C-alpha cells in the first residue's frame, strides 16, 4: 500500500517537475546521483543508491535488506558565450529528484523521479532554446544467486521545450522553470545485470531503450524529430581492500539514431523550420575511485570524457551541447546508522567550436564560435529503514 501511494505521488509530481537542464555528455548528465557523479559517472557495477534506477537497475539488488529513501537536488551551471550574439543568461538549472526502493529477500523494487538531461540558452537579443527530459522510473531487481543480479525498469518519459528564434519567427515558451510550452510523453525501459567474478571484482551492464518521444506540442507549434538516445553501458568495479574501490564504465550513446533533423511546425500549418542536427554516436568513458577514510566519511574522485557528438557544420549557439571533459570530486558522510549525506562537484573546462557551414548567419553557423564551460553539483540525503 505504501509503495502504491508513493508511485502515484511520483507520477503526479513528474508532470510538473521536469527540470529543464543543460547536460554534459551531449544532452545526458555526466553522472546520476552524487555517489556516481563523484566517481566520474561510473555506476554499472556497485551499489550507488536509488540513482541506480537511472543508471543500472541491477545494482539495486546489491543494497542491504530493508528500505531506502533518497532525496536529491542537482545544479547545472553552464557558462555559454557566442561572440556577436552575446553571453547566455541561462546559467543556473536546478533539478530535484527522489527515489524509494525496498529490498526483501531476493527482490528489490521501488519508484523514483530523475531528470535525464537537456540543454538550453537564453540571450539578451531574445533568442532562446531550452529542452528538458525526465523520467518517472519503476525498477525491479532480482538476486539470482550470490554472484548474479538482474534488473530492469519501466520509465515514463516526459519532455518539455521552449524556443524563441527571432529570425525564423518562432516563439513558444511558458513561464515555468520546470517545464516547457511544447510537451510530449512516452514509455521507455532498461535491462541490466551485475556479475561478481571474484570476491573483489564485479562487472555490470545495461541497455536503455531510446526515449520513444512523440512530437512535442504546445502553443500551436509541433516539434518533430526530437528524441533521447538508446544507450549500451558496460562497467567494472574492483574492491581493492576494505577502504578503496575503483570503478570504470564505458557507454555507447546512440545519438545518430535520435538527433537528426528537428523540425518546427508553425501554428495553423503556416510552414516548417528544419534544424539539421545529424549528431554522431558518442563513446562516454567514466573512471572513479572511492576511499573510506573512517566509518562515517568516504571521499571520491573521478573523470568523465565524452567526445562532442555535434558536427561542426551543425553546432548551434542555441543548443551548444559540446563540452567533453569532466573532473569530479565528492564525499559521503554517515550520521548514525540510518542517515547519510552525499555530495559531488563537477568541473567542466571550457571548449569552443567554430561553425563550418558554408551558410553564414542568420541561416547558417559559418564562422560562428560558441564557448561553453560548466560547474555542477549534486546533493543527496538518504534514509534507510
mmCIF file of C-alpha atoms in Angstrom:
data_model
loop_
_atom_site.group_PDB
_atom_site.id
_atom_site.type_symbol
_atom_site.label_atom_id
_atom_site.label_comp_id
_atom_site.label_asym_id
_atom_site.label_seq_id
_atom_site.Cartn_x
_atom_site.Cartn_y
_atom_site.Cartn_z
ATOM 1 C CA UNK A 1 0.000 0.000 0.000
ATOM 2 C CA UNK A 2 2.802 2.454 0.892
ATOM 3 C CA UNK A 3 4.583 1.723 -2.397
ATOM 4 C CA UNK A 4 1.373 2.224 -4.380
ATOM 5 C CA UNK A 5 0.816 5.609 -2.724
ATOM 6 C CA UNK A 6 4.429 6.634 -3.363
ATOM 7 C CA UNK A 7 4.272 5.564 -7.006
ATOM 8 C CA UNK A 8 1.076 7.570 -7.538
ATOM 9 C CA UNK A 9 2.636 10.629 -5.886
ATOM 10 C CA UNK A 10 5.779 10.358 -8.012
ATOM 11 C CA UNK A 11 3.771 10.021 -11.194
ATOM 12 C CA UNK A 12 1.797 13.160 -10.299
ATOM 13 C CA UNK A 13 4.927 15.107 -9.411
ATOM 14 C CA UNK A 14 6.557 14.025 -12.651
ATOM 15 C CA UNK A 15 4.019 16.003 -14.671
ATOM 16 C CA UNK A 16 5.073 19.255 -13.004
ATOM 17 C CA UNK A 17 8.774 18.824 -12.164
ATOM 18 C CA UNK A 18 10.638 18.024 -15.381
ATOM 19 C CA UNK A 19 13.631 20.220 -14.543
ATOM 20 C CA UNK A 20 14.954 21.889 -17.701
ATOM 21 C CA UNK A 21 18.699 21.400 -17.722
ATOM 22 C CA UNK A 22 21.944 21.801 -19.617
ATOM 23 C CA UNK A 23 23.535 18.373 -19.702
ATOM 24 C CA UNK A 24 27.094 17.359 -20.408
ATOM 25 C CA UNK A 25 27.546 14.097 -22.359
ATOM 26 C CA UNK A 26 25.595 15.578 -25.236
ATOM 27 C CA UNK A 27 22.223 16.059 -23.542
ATOM 28 C CA UNK A 28 22.921 13.494 -20.804
ATOM 29 C CA UNK A 29 24.321 14.153 -17.347
ATOM 30 C CA UNK A 30 27.876 13.042 -16.629
ATOM 31 C CA UNK A 31 26.571 11.167 -13.581
ATOM 32 C CA UNK A 32 23.211 10.401 -11.977
ATOM 33 C CA UNK A 33 23.234 10.737 -8.191
ATOM 34 C CA UNK A 34 26.172 12.216 -6.241
ATOM 35 C CA UNK A 35 27.726 8.827 -5.448
ATOM 36 C CA UNK A 36 28.218 8.052 -9.138
ATOM 37 C CA UNK A 37 28.837 11.691 -10.110
ATOM 38 C CA UNK A 38 31.701 11.939 -7.611
ATOM 39 C CA UNK A 39 33.277 8.969 -9.415
ATOM 40 C CA UNK A 40 33.054 10.494 -12.875
ATOM 41 C CA UNK A 41 29.676 8.892 -13.516
ATOM 42 C CA UNK A 42 30.864 5.280 -13.127
ATOM 43 C CA UNK A 43 27.892 3.301 -11.793
ATOM 44 C CA UNK A 44 27.425 -0.007 -13.628
ATOM 45 C CA UNK A 45 28.876 -2.471 -11.106
ATOM 46 C CA UNK A 46 28.442 -1.297 -7.495
ATOM 47 C CA UNK A 47 25.727 -0.093 -5.126
ATOM 48 C CA UNK A 48 25.102 3.635 -5.720
ATOM 49 C CA UNK A 49 21.734 4.060 -4.026
ATOM 50 C CA UNK A 50 18.378 4.635 -5.677
ATOM 51 C CA UNK A 51 20.101 6.532 -8.519
ATOM 52 C CA UNK A 52 20.716 3.008 -9.824
ATOM 53 C CA UNK A 53 17.255 3.226 -11.371
ATOM 54 C CA UNK A 54 18.680 5.931 -13.671
ATOM 55 C CA UNK A 55 21.967 4.040 -14.150
ATOM 56 C CA UNK A 56 21.858 0.222 -13.912
ATOM 57 C CA UNK A 57 18.789 -1.096 -12.037
ATOM 58 C CA UNK A 58 20.508 -4.424 -11.366
ATOM 59 C CA UNK A 59 22.777 -2.776 -8.776
ATOM 60 C CA UNK A 60 19.694 -2.231 -6.587
ATOM 61 C CA UNK A 61 19.986 -5.919 -5.702
ATOM 62 C CA UNK A 62 23.322 -5.102 -4.003
ATOM 63 C CA UNK A 63 21.731 -2.937 -1.316
ATOM 64 C CA UNK A 64 21.160 -4.157 2.238
ATOM 65 C CA UNK A 65 17.835 -5.664 3.258
ATOM 66 C CA UNK A 66 15.207 -3.045 4.061
ATOM 67 C CA UNK A 67 14.095 0.270 2.572
ATOM 68 C CA UNK A 68 15.975 3.325 1.325
ATOM 69 C CA UNK A 69 14.703 6.824 0.542
ATOM 70 C CA UNK A 70 16.917 9.310 -1.329
ATOM 71 C CA UNK A 71 16.030 12.996 -1.765
ATOM 72 C CA UNK A 72 18.325 14.940 -4.066
ATOM 73 C CA UNK A 73 18.856 18.301 -5.706
ATOM 74 C CA UNK A 74 21.222 18.847 -8.595
ATOM 75 C CA UNK A 75 22.623 22.075 -10.013
ATOM 76 C CA UNK A 76 23.989 22.586 -13.517
ATOM 77 C CA UNK A 77 25.827 25.876 -14.087
ATOM 78 C CA UNK A 78 26.625 26.390 -17.777
ATOM 79 C CA UNK A 79 28.676 29.366 -18.960
ATOM 80 C CA UNK A 80 27.922 29.837 -22.667
ATOM 81 C CA UNK A 81 29.007 32.732 -24.865
ATOM 82 C CA UNK A 82 28.861 33.356 -28.600
ATOM 83 C CA UNK A 83 30.697 36.453 -29.888
ATOM 84 C CA UNK A 84 28.306 38.518 -31.946
ATOM 85 C CA UNK A 85 25.296 37.028 -30.171
ATOM 86 C CA UNK A 86 26.231 37.521 -26.525
ATOM 87 C CA UNK A 87 26.518 35.625 -23.269
ATOM 88 C CA UNK A 88 23.701 33.276 -22.308
ATOM 89 C CA UNK A 89 21.842 34.302 -19.153
ATOM 90 C CA UNK A 90 20.611 30.699 -18.678
ATOM 91 C CA UNK A 91 23.368 29.865 -16.220
ATOM 92 C CA UNK A 92 21.602 28.073 -13.341
ATOM 93 C CA UNK A 93 19.402 24.971 -13.594
ATOM 94 C CA UNK A 94 18.106 23.114 -10.522
ATOM 95 C CA UNK A 95 16.906 19.526 -10.741
ATOM 96 C CA UNK A 96 15.070 17.881 -7.837
ATOM 97 C CA UNK A 97 14.979 14.074 -7.669
ATOM 98 C CA UNK A 98 13.594 11.446 -5.337
ATOM 99 C CA UNK A 99 13.841 7.678 -5.155
ATOM 100 C CA UNK A 100 12.492 4.930 -2.931
ATOM 101 C CA UNK A 101 13.434 1.236 -3.011
ATOM 102 C CA UNK A 102 12.715 -1.742 -0.790
ATOM 103 C CA UNK A 103 14.682 -5.000 -0.705
ATOM 104 C CA UNK A 104 13.040 -8.105 0.657
ATOM 105 C CA UNK A 105 14.923 -11.365 0.325
ATOM 106 C CA UNK A 106 15.975 -11.663 -3.333
ATOM 107 C CA UNK A 107 13.649 -8.994 -4.719
ATOM 108 C CA UNK A 108 14.112 -5.205 -4.817
ATOM 109 C CA UNK A 109 11.518 -2.783 -6.165
ATOM 110 C CA UNK A 110 10.656 0.904 -5.937
ATOM 111 C CA UNK A 111 9.887 4.137 -7.764
ATOM 112 C CA UNK A 112 11.554 7.479 -8.388
ATOM 113 C CA UNK A 113 11.857 10.653 -10.439
ATOM 114 C CA UNK A 114 15.128 11.626 -12.100
ATOM 115 C CA UNK A 115 15.911 14.308 -14.672
ATOM 116 C CA UNK A 116 17.637 12.651 -17.635
ATOM 117 C CA UNK A 117 19.076 15.749 -19.275
ATOM 118 C CA UNK A 118 18.555 18.520 -21.776
ATOM 119 C CA UNK A 119 20.183 21.707 -23.000
ATOM 120 C CA UNK A 120 19.434 25.404 -23.185
ATOM 121 C CA UNK A 121 20.480 29.015 -23.639
ATOM 122 C CA UNK A 122 18.906 32.463 -23.426
ATOM 123 C CA UNK A 123 20.329 35.642 -24.971
ATOM 124 C CA UNK A 124 19.664 39.344 -24.461
ATOM 125 C CA UNK A 125 18.516 39.731 -28.062
ATOM 126 C CA UNK A 126 15.553 37.461 -27.322
ATOM 127 C CA UNK A 127 16.685 34.186 -28.859
ATOM 128 C CA UNK A 128 16.450 31.194 -26.536
ATOM 129 C CA UNK A 129 16.006 27.435 -26.569
ATOM 130 C CA UNK A 130 15.558 25.158 -23.588
ATOM 131 C CA UNK A 131 14.655 21.497 -23.513
ATOM 132 C CA UNK A 132 14.460 19.142 -20.557
ATOM 133 C CA UNK A 133 13.758 15.416 -20.308
ATOM 134 C CA UNK A 134 12.898 13.468 -17.171
ATOM 135 C CA UNK A 135 11.657 10.053 -16.124
ATOM 136 C CA UNK A 136 9.318 8.544 -13.566
ATOM 137 C CA UNK A 137 11.023 5.191 -13.068
ATOM 138 C CA UNK A 138 9.661 1.900 -11.724
ATOM 139 C CA UNK A 139 12.579 -0.515 -11.190
ATOM 140 C CA UNK A 140 12.663 -4.199 -10.277
ATOM 141 C CA UNK A 141 15.825 -6.180 -9.431
ATOM 142 C CA UNK A 142 16.351 -9.834 -8.557
ATOM 143 C CA UNK A 143 19.329 -11.572 -6.942
ATOM 144 C CA UNK A 144 19.564 -14.816 -8.915
ATOM 145 C CA UNK A 145 22.328 -16.096 -6.639
ATOM 146 C CA UNK A 146 25.256 -14.751 -4.622
ATOM 147 C CA UNK A 147 27.064 -13.687 -7.814
ATOM 148 C CA UNK A 148 24.437 -12.778 -10.401
ATOM 149 C CA UNK A 149 21.834 -9.993 -10.296
ATOM 150 C CA UNK A 150 19.408 -8.871 -12.958
ATOM 151 C CA UNK A 151 17.279 -5.738 -13.001
ATOM 152 C CA UNK A 152 15.131 -3.608 -15.220
ATOM 153 C CA UNK A 153 12.766 -0.679 -15.198
ATOM 154 C CA UNK A 154 9.758 0.763 -16.933
ATOM 155 C CA UNK A 155 10.209 4.513 -17.416
ATOM 156 C CA UNK A 156 7.543 7.108 -18.079
ATOM 157 C CA UNK A 157 9.418 9.738 -20.097
ATOM 158 C CA UNK A 158 8.429 13.374 -20.459
ATOM 159 C CA UNK A 159 9.985 16.243 -22.380
ATOM 160 C CA UNK A 160 9.381 19.981 -22.436
ATOM 161 C CA UNK A 161 10.747 22.564 -24.856
ATOM 162 C CA UNK A 162 10.756 26.360 -25.137
ATOM 163 C CA UNK A 163 12.125 28.149 -28.209
ATOM 164 C CA UNK A 164 12.341 31.698 -29.498
ATOM 165 C CA UNK A 165 14.251 32.362 -32.740
ATOM 166 C CA UNK A 166 13.521 35.868 -33.943
ATOM 167 C CA UNK A 167 14.908 35.460 -37.483
ATOM 168 C CA UNK A 168 12.600 32.498 -38.051
ATOM 169 C CA UNK A 169 9.522 33.916 -36.303
ATOM 170 C CA UNK A 170 9.482 31.038 -33.808
ATOM 171 C CA UNK A 171 8.062 31.904 -30.385
ATOM 172 C CA UNK A 172 6.762 29.337 -27.913
ATOM 173 C CA UNK A 173 7.621 29.320 -24.227
ATOM 174 C CA UNK A 174 5.994 29.220 -20.814
ATOM 175 C CA UNK A 175 6.934 30.994 -17.584
ATOM 176 C CA UNK A 176 7.919 27.858 -15.640
ATOM 177 C CA UNK A 177 11.472 26.893 -14.657
ATOM 178 C CA UNK A 178 10.405 23.224 -14.624
ATOM 179 C CA UNK A 179 8.516 22.678 -17.878
ATOM 180 C CA UNK A 180 8.303 23.786 -21.487
ATOM 181 C CA UNK A 181 5.475 25.079 -23.651
ATOM 182 C CA UNK A 182 5.768 22.138 -26.072
ATOM 183 C CA UNK A 183 5.408 18.793 -24.289
ATOM 184 C CA UNK A 184 5.440 15.097 -25.038
ATOM 185 C CA UNK A 185 5.207 11.814 -23.107
ATOM 186 C CA UNK A 186 6.264 8.238 -23.807
ATOM 187 C CA UNK A 187 7.376 4.950 -22.248
ATOM 188 C CA UNK A 188 10.906 3.504 -22.298
ATOM 189 C CA UNK A 189 12.764 0.733 -20.480
ATOM 190 C CA UNK A 190 16.113 -0.529 -19.156
ATOM 191 C CA UNK A 191 17.553 -4.008 -18.639
ATOM 192 C CA UNK A 192 20.775 -4.624 -16.713
ATOM 193 C CA UNK A 193 22.901 -7.144 -14.858
ATOM 194 C CA UNK A 194 25.810 -7.471 -12.448
ATOM 195 C CA UNK A 195 28.082 -10.485 -12.027
ATOM 196 C CA UNK A 196 30.648 -10.997 -9.297
ATOM 197 C CA UNK A 197 33.728 -12.515 -10.932
ATOM 198 C CA UNK A 198 35.559 -12.807 -7.611
ATOM 199 C CA UNK A 199 35.365 -11.503 -4.086
ATOM 200 C CA UNK A 200 36.773 -8.170 -5.251
ATOM 201 C CA UNK A 201 35.798 -7.839 -8.932
ATOM 202 C CA UNK A 202 32.297 -7.192 -10.290
ATOM 203 C CA UNK A 203 31.128 -6.452 -13.828
ATOM 204 C CA UNK A 204 27.822 -4.879 -14.817
ATOM 205 C CA UNK A 205 25.986 -3.679 -17.864
ATOM 206 C CA UNK A 206 22.766 -2.078 -19.027
ATOM 207 C CA UNK A 207 20.736 -1.451 -22.151
ATOM 208 C CA UNK A 208 18.432 1.547 -22.151
ATOM 209 C CA UNK A 209 15.943 2.000 -24.958
ATOM 210 C CA UNK A 210 15.519 5.263 -26.827
ATOM 211 C CA UNK A 211 13.092 7.738 -25.305
ATOM 212 C CA UNK A 212 10.454 6.966 -27.981
ATOM 213 C CA UNK A 213 9.183 10.532 -27.675
ATOM 214 C CA UNK A 214 6.316 11.619 -29.927
ATOM 215 C CA UNK A 215 6.082 15.081 -31.461
ATOM 216 C CA UNK A 216 6.175 17.778 -28.771
ATOM 217 C CA UNK A 217 3.150 20.062 -28.913
ATOM 218 C CA UNK A 218 2.199 23.406 -27.375
ATOM 219 C CA UNK A 219 1.135 26.982 -28.180
ATOM 220 C CA UNK A 220 0.022 25.761 -31.608
ATOM 221 C CA UNK A 221 3.532 24.561 -32.515
ATOM 222 C CA UNK A 222 4.626 20.999 -33.165
ATOM 223 C CA UNK A 223 8.224 19.818 -32.758
ATOM 224 C CA UNK A 224 9.082 16.755 -34.838
ATOM 225 C CA UNK A 225 12.244 14.644 -34.659
ATOM 226 C CA UNK A 226 13.449 15.253 -31.086
ATOM 227 C CA UNK A 227 14.263 12.163 -29.007
ATOM 228 C CA UNK A 228 16.650 10.798 -26.391
ATOM 229 C CA UNK A 229 19.084 8.067 -27.433
ATOM 230 C CA UNK A 230 19.374 4.385 -26.698
ATOM 231 C CA UNK A 231 22.406 3.573 -24.516
ATOM 232 C CA UNK A 232 24.558 0.471 -24.093
ATOM 233 C CA UNK A 233 26.768 0.535 -20.978
ATOM 234 C CA UNK A 234 29.359 -1.810 -19.514
ATOM 235 C CA UNK A 235 31.378 -1.332 -16.320
ATOM 236 C CA UNK A 236 33.563 -2.899 -13.684
ATOM 237 C CA UNK A 237 34.260 -2.281 -10.003
ATOM 238 C CA UNK A 238 37.248 -3.510 -8.005
ATOM 239 C CA UNK A 239 37.134 -3.561 -4.214
ATOM 240 C CA UNK A 240 40.900 -3.367 -3.689
ATOM 241 C CA UNK A 241 40.592 -3.579 0.108
ATOM 242 C CA UNK A 242 38.164 -2.653 2.874
ATOM 243 C CA UNK A 243 38.667 1.062 2.156
ATOM 244 C CA UNK A 244 39.479 1.502 -1.558
ATOM 245 C CA UNK A 245 37.173 0.862 -4.515
ATOM 246 C CA UNK A 246 37.944 1.615 -8.175
ATOM 247 C CA UNK A 247 35.254 1.715 -10.886
ATOM 248 C CA UNK A 248 35.161 2.294 -14.646
ATOM 249 C CA UNK A 249 32.352 2.424 -17.221
ATOM 250 C CA UNK A 250 32.089 2.724 -20.996
ATOM 251 C CA UNK A 251 28.834 3.781 -22.649
ATOM 252 C CA UNK A 252 27.861 3.869 -26.301
ATOM 253 C CA UNK A 253 25.296 6.674 -26.633
ATOM 254 C CA UNK A 254 23.416 6.223 -29.903
ATOM 255 C CA UNK A 255 22.748 9.851 -30.806
ATOM 256 C CA UNK A 256 22.923 9.005 -34.508
ATOM 257 C CA UNK A 257 19.522 7.327 -34.287
ATOM 258 C CA UNK A 258 17.801 10.063 -32.272
ATOM 259 C CA UNK A 259 19.162 13.514 -33.196
ATOM 260 C CA UNK A 260 18.960 14.070 -36.948
ATOM 261 C CA UNK A 261 16.611 16.848 -38.081
ATOM 262 C CA UNK A 262 14.426 18.674 -35.554
ATOM 263 C CA UNK A 263 11.580 20.315 -37.449
ATOM 264 C CA UNK A 264 9.422 23.104 -36.033
ATOM 265 C CA UNK A 265 5.896 23.147 -37.479
ATOM 266 C CA UNK A 266 4.309 26.606 -37.228
ATOM 267 C CA UNK A 267 0.743 27.075 -35.937
ATOM 268 C CA UNK A 268 -2.082 26.577 -38.402
ATOM 269 C CA UNK A 269 0.094 24.814 -40.952
ATOM 270 C CA UNK A 270 1.915 28.061 -41.784
ATOM 271 C CA UNK A 271 5.138 26.237 -42.700
ATOM 272 C CA UNK A 272 8.117 24.476 -41.166
ATOM 273 C CA UNK A 273 11.625 25.317 -39.984
ATOM 274 C CA UNK A 274 14.014 22.346 -40.092
ATOM 275 C CA UNK A 275 17.113 22.412 -37.855
ATOM 276 C CA UNK A 276 19.639 19.852 -39.100
ATOM 277 C CA UNK A 277 21.499 18.105 -36.251
ATOM 278 C CA UNK A 278 22.960 14.801 -37.557
ATOM 279 C CA UNK A 279 24.700 14.053 -34.260
ATOM 280 C CA UNK A 280 27.307 11.298 -34.120
ATOM 281 C CA UNK A 281 27.174 8.343 -31.748
ATOM 282 C CA UNK A 282 29.204 9.082 -28.614
ATOM 283 C CA UNK A 283 31.517 6.928 -26.503
ATOM 284 C CA UNK A 284 31.474 8.168 -22.885
ATOM 285 C CA UNK A 285 34.160 6.896 -20.506
ATOM 286 C CA UNK A 286 33.899 7.201 -16.705
ATOM 287 C CA UNK A 287 36.673 6.497 -14.190
ATOM 288 C CA UNK A 288 36.450 6.883 -10.422
ATOM 289 C CA UNK A 289 37.660 5.766 -7.045
ATOM 290 C CA UNK A 290 36.318 5.990 -3.536
ATOM 291 C CA UNK A 291 38.248 5.757 -0.287
ATOM 292 C CA UNK A 292 36.677 5.168 3.121
ATOM 293 C CA UNK A 293 38.708 7.360 5.479
ATOM 294 C CA UNK A 294 36.573 6.497 8.512
ATOM 295 C CA UNK A 295 33.410 4.522 9.172
ATOM 296 C CA UNK A 296 31.475 7.751 8.615
ATOM 297 C CA UNK A 297 33.415 9.581 5.860
ATOM 298 C CA UNK A 298 34.081 8.448 2.277
ATOM 299 C CA UNK A 299 35.918 10.537 -0.317
ATOM 300 C CA UNK A 300 35.572 10.212 -4.104
ATOM 301 C CA UNK A 301 37.330 11.474 -7.240
ATOM 302 C CA UNK A 302 36.597 10.824 -10.894
ATOM 303 C CA UNK A 303 36.953 11.735 -14.539
ATOM 304 C CA UNK A 304 34.479 11.582 -17.414
ATOM 305 C CA UNK A 305 35.071 12.094 -21.131
ATOM 306 C CA UNK A 306 32.557 12.097 -23.948
ATOM 307 C CA UNK A 307 33.562 13.438 -27.353
ATOM 308 C CA UNK A 308 31.382 16.261 -28.630
ATOM 309 C CA UNK A 309 28.710 14.495 -30.747
ATOM 310 C CA UNK A 310 27.671 17.558 -32.784
ATOM 311 C CA UNK A 311 29.355 18.011 -36.190
ATOM 312 C CA UNK A 312 30.950 21.450 -36.543
ATOM 313 C CA UNK A 313 28.749 22.317 -39.509
ATOM 314 C CA UNK A 314 25.612 21.834 -37.390
ATOM 315 C CA UNK A 315 26.582 23.165 -33.947
ATOM 316 C CA UNK A 316 24.207 25.911 -32.792
ATOM 317 C CA UNK A 317 24.555 28.730 -30.277
ATOM 318 C CA UNK A 318 21.062 27.734 -29.121
ATOM 319 C CA UNK A 319 21.939 24.076 -28.323
ATOM 320 C CA UNK A 320 25.704 24.007 -27.633
ATOM 321 C CA UNK A 321 25.987 20.536 -26.043
ATOM 322 C CA UNK A 322 29.700 20.476 -26.896
ATOM 323 C CA UNK A 323 31.630 20.003 -23.617
ATOM 324 C CA UNK A 324 33.822 16.906 -23.319
ATOM 325 C CA UNK A 325 35.924 16.593 -20.135
ATOM 326 C CA UNK A 326 34.621 16.435 -16.551
ATOM 327 C CA UNK A 327 36.720 16.373 -13.373
ATOM 328 C CA UNK A 328 34.735 15.326 -10.319
ATOM 329 C CA UNK A 329 35.130 15.110 -6.545
ATOM 330 C CA UNK A 330 32.675 14.073 -3.871
ATOM 331 C CA UNK A 331 32.123 12.700 -0.419
ATOM 332 C CA UNK A 332 29.656 10.759 1.693
ATOM 333 C CA UNK A 333 29.074 11.332 5.399
ATOM 334 C CA UNK A 334 27.002 8.958 7.525
ATOM 335 C CA UNK A 335 25.110 10.263 10.558
ATOM 336 C CA UNK A 336 24.397 7.289 12.732
ATOM 337 C CA UNK A 337 23.244 4.031 11.179
ATOM 338 C CA UNK A 338 20.285 5.351 9.136
ATOM 339 C CA UNK A 339 21.094 8.797 7.696
ATOM 340 C CA UNK A 340 23.711 9.853 5.180
ATOM 341 C CA UNK A 341 24.602 12.869 3.051
ATOM 342 C CA UNK A 342 26.384 12.595 -0.296
ATOM 343 C CA UNK A 343 27.759 15.462 -2.372
ATOM 344 C CA UNK A 344 29.529 15.726 -5.724
ATOM 345 C CA UNK A 345 31.133 18.622 -7.601
ATOM 346 C CA UNK A 346 31.951 18.533 -11.319
ATOM 347 C CA UNK A 347 34.266 20.972 -13.113
ATOM 348 C CA UNK A 348 33.887 21.091 -16.889
ATOM 349 C CA UNK A 349 36.638 23.136 -18.603
ATOM 350 C CA UNK A 350 35.815 25.459 -21.478
ATOM 351 C CA UNK A 351 35.621 24.231 -25.034
ATOM 352 C CA UNK A 352 34.963 26.284 -28.152
ATOM 353 C CA UNK A 353 33.624 25.230 -31.538
ATOM 354 C CA UNK A 354 33.509 27.327 -34.710
ATOM 355 C CA UNK A 355 30.792 26.531 -37.195
ATOM 356 C CA UNK A 356 31.956 25.314 -40.593
ATOM 357 C CA UNK A 357 28.682 25.508 -42.501
ATOM 358 C CA UNK A 358 29.040 27.206 -45.888
ATOM 359 C CA UNK A 359 25.963 29.263 -44.977
ATOM 360 C CA UNK A 360 26.594 32.197 -42.642
ATOM 361 C CA UNK A 361 24.210 33.712 -40.055
ATOM 362 C CA UNK A 362 21.317 34.115 -39.666
ATOM 363 C CA UNK A 363 20.540 30.949 -41.653
ATOM 364 C CA UNK A 364 23.767 29.022 -41.004
ATOM 365 C CA UNK A 365 26.632 28.809 -38.500
ATOM 366 C CA UNK A 366 29.560 29.549 -40.789
ATOM 367 C CA UNK A 367 32.287 31.359 -38.809
ATOM 368 C CA UNK A 368 30.262 31.487 -35.556
ATOM 369 C CA UNK A 369 32.250 30.455 -32.459
ATOM 370 C CA UNK A 370 30.498 29.180 -29.336
ATOM 371 C CA UNK A 371 32.272 28.765 -25.972
ATOM 372 C CA UNK A 372 30.949 26.568 -23.174
ATOM 373 C CA UNK A 373 32.102 25.552 -19.666
ATOM 374 C CA UNK A 374 30.269 24.318 -16.560
ATOM 375 C CA UNK A 375 30.395 23.952 -12.794
ATOM 376 C CA UNK A 376 27.848 21.428 -11.483
ATOM 377 C CA UNK A 377 26.953 19.859 -8.141
ATOM 378 C CA UNK A 378 24.600 17.297 -6.629
ATOM 379 C CA UNK A 379 23.498 16.871 -3.011
ATOM 380 C CA UNK A 380 21.547 13.928 -1.626
ATOM 381 C CA UNK A 381 20.097 12.950 1.734
ATOM 382 C CA UNK A 382 19.488 9.228 2.298
ATOM 383 C CA UNK A 383 17.468 7.477 4.975
ATOM 384 C CA UNK A 384 17.454 3.705 5.411
ATOM 385 C CA UNK A 385 14.920 1.813 7.488
#
